[in-house]
mmCIF file of C-alpha atoms in Angstrom:
data_model
loop_
_atom_site.group_PDB
_atom_site.id
_atom_site.type_symbol
_atom_site.label_atom_id
_atom_site.label_comp_id
_atom_site.label_asym_id
_atom_site.label_seq_id
_atom_site.Cartn_x
_atom_site.Cartn_y
_atom_site.Cartn_z
ATOM 1 C CA UNK A 893 -4.016 9.868 10.897
ATOM 2 C CA UNK A 894 -4.352 6.118 11.230
ATOM 3 C CA UNK A 895 -4.882 3.766 8.346
ATOM 4 C CA UNK A 896 -5.548 0.066 8.907
ATOM 5 C CA UNK A 897 -5.108 -2.661 6.320
ATOM 6 C CA UNK A 898 -7.011 -5.911 6.830
ATOM 7 C CA UNK A 899 -5.795 -8.149 3.994
ATOM 8 C CA UNK A 900 -4.175 -11.562 4.360
ATOM 9 C CA UNK A 901 -1.433 -12.054 1.828
ATOM 10 C CA UNK A 902 0.966 -14.640 0.503
ATOM 11 C CA UNK A 903 4.218 -12.770 0.593
ATOM 12 C CA UNK A 904 5.604 -13.846 -2.750
ATOM 13 C CA UNK A 905 4.310 -11.019 -4.945
ATOM 14 C CA UNK A 906 5.612 -7.620 -3.863
ATOM 15 C CA UNK A 907 3.510 -4.488 -4.284
ATOM 16 C CA UNK A 908 4.328 -3.001 -7.677
ATOM 17 C CA UNK A 909 5.151 0.687 -7.832
ATOM 18 C CA UNK A 910 5.903 3.104 -10.669
ATOM 19 C CA UNK A 911 8.554 5.788 -10.650
ATOM 20 C CA UNK A 912 6.627 7.912 -13.141
ATOM 21 C CA UNK A 913 3.660 10.184 -12.476
ATOM 22 C CA UNK A 914 1.160 7.489 -13.427
ATOM 23 C CA UNK A 915 -1.264 6.168 -10.855
ATOM 24 C CA UNK A 916 0.408 3.668 -8.573
ATOM 25 C CA UNK A 917 -0.956 0.147 -8.551
ATOM 26 C CA UNK A 918 -0.252 -2.532 -5.974
ATOM 27 C CA UNK A 919 -0.457 -6.246 -6.773
ATOM 28 C CA UNK A 920 -1.294 -8.863 -4.171
ATOM 29 C CA UNK A 921 -1.628 -12.644 -4.198
ATOM 30 C CA UNK A 922 -4.237 -13.514 -1.585
ATOM 31 C CA UNK A 923 -4.157 -16.376 0.887
ATOM 32 C CA UNK A 924 -7.168 -17.655 2.783
ATOM 33 C CA UNK A 925 -6.765 -19.712 5.948
ATOM 34 C CA UNK A 926 -10.163 -20.215 7.560
ATOM 35 C CA UNK A 927 -10.460 -21.085 11.228
ATOM 36 C CA UNK A 928 -10.266 -24.846 11.677
ATOM 37 C CA UNK A 929 -9.666 -26.241 15.198
ATOM 38 C CA UNK A 930 -8.566 -29.575 13.748
ATOM 39 C CA UNK A 931 -5.425 -28.198 12.085
ATOM 40 C CA UNK A 932 -2.169 -27.122 13.667
ATOM 41 C CA UNK A 933 -2.130 -23.484 14.690
ATOM 42 C CA UNK A 934 0.001 -20.885 12.974
ATOM 43 C CA UNK A 935 0.535 -17.135 12.891
ATOM 44 C CA UNK A 936 0.756 -14.899 9.830
ATOM 45 C CA UNK A 937 1.038 -11.227 8.930
ATOM 46 C CA UNK A 938 -2.250 -9.790 7.744
ATOM 47 C CA UNK A 939 -0.506 -7.015 5.848
ATOM 48 C CA UNK A 940 2.857 -7.030 4.173
ATOM 49 C CA UNK A 941 4.281 -7.128 0.664
ATOM 50 C CA UNK A 942 2.420 -3.938 0.014
ATOM 51 C CA UNK A 943 3.028 -0.345 -0.970
ATOM 52 C CA UNK A 944 2.039 2.282 1.590
ATOM 53 C CA UNK A 945 2.119 5.638 -0.171
ATOM 54 C CA UNK A 946 1.484 9.180 1.029
ATOM 55 C CA UNK A 947 0.928 12.397 -0.905
ATOM 56 C CA UNK A 948 4.070 14.338 -1.805
ATOM 57 C CA UNK A 949 2.854 17.255 0.328
ATOM 58 C CA UNK A 950 2.537 15.184 3.525
ATOM 59 C CA UNK A 951 4.895 16.129 6.358
ATOM 60 C CA UNK A 952 3.001 14.741 9.356
ATOM 61 C CA UNK A 953 3.645 11.265 10.737
ATOM 62 C CA UNK A 954 1.351 8.514 9.456
ATOM 63 C CA UNK A 955 0.493 5.528 11.643
ATOM 64 C CA UNK A 956 0.120 2.093 10.059
ATOM 65 C CA UNK A 957 -1.285 -0.867 11.977
ATOM 66 C CA UNK A 958 0.804 -4.009 11.463
ATOM 67 C CA UNK A 959 -1.682 -6.823 12.056
ATOM 68 C CA UNK A 960 -1.160 -10.494 12.880
ATOM 69 C CA UNK A 961 -3.688 -13.316 12.725
ATOM 70 C CA UNK A 962 -3.786 -16.779 14.235
ATOM 71 C CA UNK A 963 -5.093 -19.503 11.951
ATOM 72 C CA UNK A 964 -6.064 -22.942 13.106
ATOM 73 C CA UNK A 965 -6.860 -23.687 16.744
ATOM 74 C CA UNK A 966 -6.626 -20.706 19.088
ATOM 75 C CA UNK A 967 -4.288 -20.901 22.050
ATOM 76 C CA UNK A 968 -5.880 -21.276 25.488
ATOM 77 C CA UNK A 969 -3.020 -19.249 26.961
ATOM 78 C CA UNK A 970 -1.628 -15.823 26.108
ATOM 79 C CA UNK A 971 1.207 -15.704 23.571
ATOM 80 C CA UNK A 972 3.835 -13.169 22.574
ATOM 81 C CA UNK A 973 4.929 -12.809 18.963
ATOM 82 C CA UNK A 974 8.202 -11.143 18.013
ATOM 83 C CA UNK A 975 8.722 -8.929 14.966
ATOM 84 C CA UNK A 976 12.331 -8.528 13.881
ATOM 85 C CA UNK A 977 13.456 -6.084 11.191
ATOM 86 C CA UNK A 978 15.821 -7.573 8.626
ATOM 87 C CA UNK A 979 18.197 -4.626 8.348
ATOM 88 C CA UNK A 980 20.367 -6.330 5.743
ATOM 89 C CA UNK A 981 17.409 -6.665 3.376
ATOM 90 C CA UNK A 982 15.824 -3.294 4.255
ATOM 91 C CA UNK A 983 16.598 0.172 2.919
ATOM 92 C CA UNK A 984 14.311 1.879 5.461
ATOM 93 C CA UNK A 985 16.184 3.298 8.458
ATOM 94 C CA UNK A 986 14.712 3.053 11.949
ATOM 95 C CA UNK A 987 14.139 6.480 13.489
ATOM 96 C CA UNK A 988 14.496 8.166 10.109
ATOM 97 C CA UNK A 989 11.862 6.606 7.876
ATOM 98 C CA UNK A 990 9.848 4.725 10.484
ATOM 99 C CA UNK A 991 9.445 3.821 14.146
ATOM 100 C CA UNK A 992 8.042 0.469 15.239
ATOM 101 C CA UNK A 993 6.158 0.952 18.520
ATOM 102 C CA UNK A 994 7.258 -2.450 19.808
ATOM 103 C CA UNK A 995 9.008 -5.562 18.570
ATOM 104 C CA UNK A 996 6.619 -7.767 20.526
ATOM 105 C CA UNK A 997 2.891 -8.294 20.035
ATOM 106 C CA UNK A 998 0.706 -9.769 22.767
ATOM 107 C CA UNK A 999 -1.983 -12.223 21.712
ATOM 108 C CA UNK A 1000 -4.501 -12.819 24.521
ATOM 109 C CA UNK A 1001 -5.748 -16.322 25.272
ATOM 110 C CA UNK A 1002 -8.400 -17.563 22.841
ATOM 111 C CA UNK A 1003 -7.960 -14.508 20.622
ATOM 112 C CA UNK A 1004 -7.295 -14.529 16.893
ATOM 113 C CA UNK A 1005 -4.446 -12.062 16.674
ATOM 114 C CA UNK A 1006 -2.894 -8.767 17.656
ATOM 115 C CA UNK A 1007 -1.340 -5.643 16.191
ATOM 116 C CA UNK A 1008 1.434 -3.108 16.645
ATOM 117 C CA UNK A 1009 1.710 0.425 15.263
ATOM 118 C CA UNK A 1010 4.380 1.498 12.808
ATOM 119 C CA UNK A 1011 4.879 5.244 12.349
ATOM 120 C CA UNK A 1012 6.026 6.535 8.955
ATOM 121 C CA UNK A 1013 8.002 9.781 9.284
ATOM 122 C CA UNK A 1014 6.850 11.435 6.065
ATOM 123 C CA UNK A 1015 8.815 14.644 6.690
ATOM 124 C CA UNK A 1016 12.049 12.681 6.172
ATOM 125 C CA UNK A 1017 11.003 11.518 2.696
ATOM 126 C CA UNK A 1018 11.823 13.503 -0.419
ATOM 127 C CA UNK A 1019 9.235 13.556 -3.190
ATOM 128 C CA UNK A 1020 9.443 10.259 -5.072
ATOM 129 C CA UNK A 1021 11.336 8.419 -2.319
ATOM 130 C CA UNK A 1022 10.543 4.739 -1.724
ATOM 131 C CA UNK A 1023 12.188 2.579 0.942
ATOM 132 C CA UNK A 1024 11.791 -1.106 1.749
ATOM 133 C CA UNK A 1025 11.118 -2.472 5.222
ATOM 134 C CA UNK A 1026 11.460 -6.247 5.684
ATOM 135 C CA UNK A 1027 9.996 -7.745 8.867
ATOM 136 C CA UNK A 1028 10.124 -11.324 10.103
ATOM 137 C CA UNK A 1029 7.687 -12.948 12.501
ATOM 138 C CA UNK A 1030 8.276 -15.601 15.166
ATOM 139 C CA UNK A 1031 6.036 -16.882 17.925
ATOM 140 C CA UNK A 1032 6.912 -19.661 20.394
ATOM 141 C CA UNK A 1033 3.903 -21.916 20.733
ATOM 142 C CA UNK A 1034 2.651 -21.304 17.194
ATOM 143 C CA UNK A 1035 4.045 -22.183 13.799
ATOM 144 C CA UNK A 1036 4.716 -19.360 11.371
ATOM 145 C CA UNK A 1037 3.863 -19.760 7.720
ATOM 146 C CA UNK A 1038 6.925 -20.068 5.465
ATOM 147 C CA UNK A 1039 5.893 -17.113 3.292
ATOM 148 C CA UNK A 1040 3.454 -15.154 5.430
ATOM 149 C CA UNK A 1041 5.917 -14.849 8.297
ATOM 150 C CA UNK A 1042 7.866 -12.298 6.254
ATOM 151 C CA UNK A 1043 6.391 -8.911 5.371
ATOM 152 C CA UNK A 1044 8.014 -6.684 2.760
ATOM 153 C CA UNK A 1045 6.519 -3.235 3.184
ATOM 154 C CA UNK A 1046 7.363 -0.372 0.837
ATOM 155 C CA UNK A 1047 6.996 3.117 2.286
ATOM 156 C CA UNK A 1048 6.728 5.791 -0.374
ATOM 157 C CA UNK A 1049 6.055 9.472 -0.980
ATOM 158 C CA UNK A 1050 4.517 10.256 -4.356
ATOM 159 C CA UNK A 1051 6.703 12.019 -6.933
ATOM 160 C CA UNK A 1052 5.908 15.530 -8.054
ATOM 161 C CA UNK A 1053 3.877 15.538 -11.253
ATOM 162 C CA UNK A 1054 3.904 18.947 -12.945
ATOM 163 C CA UNK A 1055 0.690 19.767 -14.805
ATOM 164 C CA UNK A 1056 1.106 20.938 -18.394
ATOM 165 C CA UNK A 1057 -2.227 21.807 -19.962
ATOM 166 C CA UNK A 1058 -0.671 21.628 -23.427
ATOM 167 C CA UNK A 1059 -0.574 17.850 -22.957
ATOM 168 C CA UNK A 1060 -4.364 17.734 -23.312
ATOM 169 C CA UNK A 1061 -5.246 20.458 -25.806
ATOM 170 C CA UNK A 1062 -5.566 19.917 -29.533
ATOM 171 C CA UNK A 1063 -7.723 18.135 -32.076
ATOM 172 C CA UNK A 1064 -8.428 14.395 -31.856
ATOM 173 C CA UNK A 1065 -10.147 12.074 -34.314
ATOM 174 C CA UNK A 1066 -13.222 10.239 -33.019
ATOM 175 C CA UNK A 1067 -14.457 7.182 -34.942
ATOM 176 C CA UNK A 1068 -18.058 6.548 -33.923
ATOM 177 C CA UNK A 1069 -20.444 3.942 -35.319
ATOM 178 C CA UNK A 1070 -23.193 5.674 -37.296
ATOM 179 C CA UNK A 1071 -21.299 8.954 -37.441
ATOM 180 C CA UNK A 1072 -17.973 7.963 -38.911
ATOM 181 C CA UNK A 1073 -14.816 9.932 -38.228
ATOM 182 C CA UNK A 1074 -14.839 13.517 -37.011
ATOM 183 C CA UNK A 1075 -12.615 15.851 -35.031
ATOM 184 C CA UNK A 1076 -13.114 16.519 -31.331
ATOM 185 C CA UNK A 1077 -11.406 19.673 -30.117
ATOM 186 C CA UNK A 1078 -9.943 20.487 -26.701
ATOM 187 C CA UNK A 1079 -8.815 24.025 -25.934
ATOM 188 C CA UNK A 1080 -7.437 25.835 -22.899
ATOM 189 C CA UNK A 1081 -9.643 28.242 -20.974
ATOM 190 C CA UNK A 1082 -8.629 31.870 -21.413
ATOM 191 C CA UNK A 1083 -8.779 32.686 -17.695
ATOM 192 C CA UNK A 1084 -8.554 29.400 -15.744
ATOM 193 C CA UNK A 1085 -5.130 27.736 -16.186
ATOM 194 C CA UNK A 1086 -6.426 24.280 -15.213
ATOM 195 C CA UNK A 1087 -9.677 24.211 -17.223
ATOM 196 C CA UNK A 1088 -10.114 22.615 -20.654
ATOM 197 C CA UNK A 1089 -13.037 23.123 -23.032
ATOM 198 C CA UNK A 1090 -14.296 20.413 -25.396
ATOM 199 C CA UNK A 1091 -16.244 20.998 -28.585
ATOM 200 C CA UNK A 1092 -17.810 18.933 -31.382
ATOM 201 C CA UNK A 1093 -18.385 15.727 -29.412
ATOM 202 C CA UNK A 1094 -21.874 14.276 -29.936
ATOM 203 C CA UNK A 1095 -22.805 17.642 -31.460
ATOM 204 C CA UNK A 1096 -22.128 19.374 -28.135
ATOM 205 C CA UNK A 1097 -20.174 22.588 -27.922
ATOM 206 C CA UNK A 1098 -18.158 23.368 -24.789
#
């Protein structure tokens, strides 16, 4: 499957990830560079400093589009941008965790950007694995933003989260205006191992 991210980022805040079974959240600091032909042109990553996460059951390759955008005046001639992987700063291994389709990205004349595919080899990830891929961008003929020319991409497979229904069953105290305090009960279904029944909430039963 192919998933495309279209977010411009300042690459100072890395995507946050949790090692527990809680829902994963990713934090971004956004940058906006509107088209303005009067300013000097530059080139930035549209996606980076993010967490790309797959389900822990995934074994098929996932394709991620690494997108670049020109800001400022567009070039009247075609350009070629180069993406270099910083192996010293990365924990992701080429050919094992990922494959970058090309290290060069063509930007046609008078066009606002380009893209290259990165394949994540999910079968080579254990459940809960997270690796870091650091990429740097250069482009003769265009400046590259000091921060947005580096993308720090985390590739991750979700950890296994065993379901224990006993975590949810029991009696809980509800404190409701006009009713006061009363017990709300949650009990396990006798036949369905993943179903919970609730009773005594707003005078409802089950």
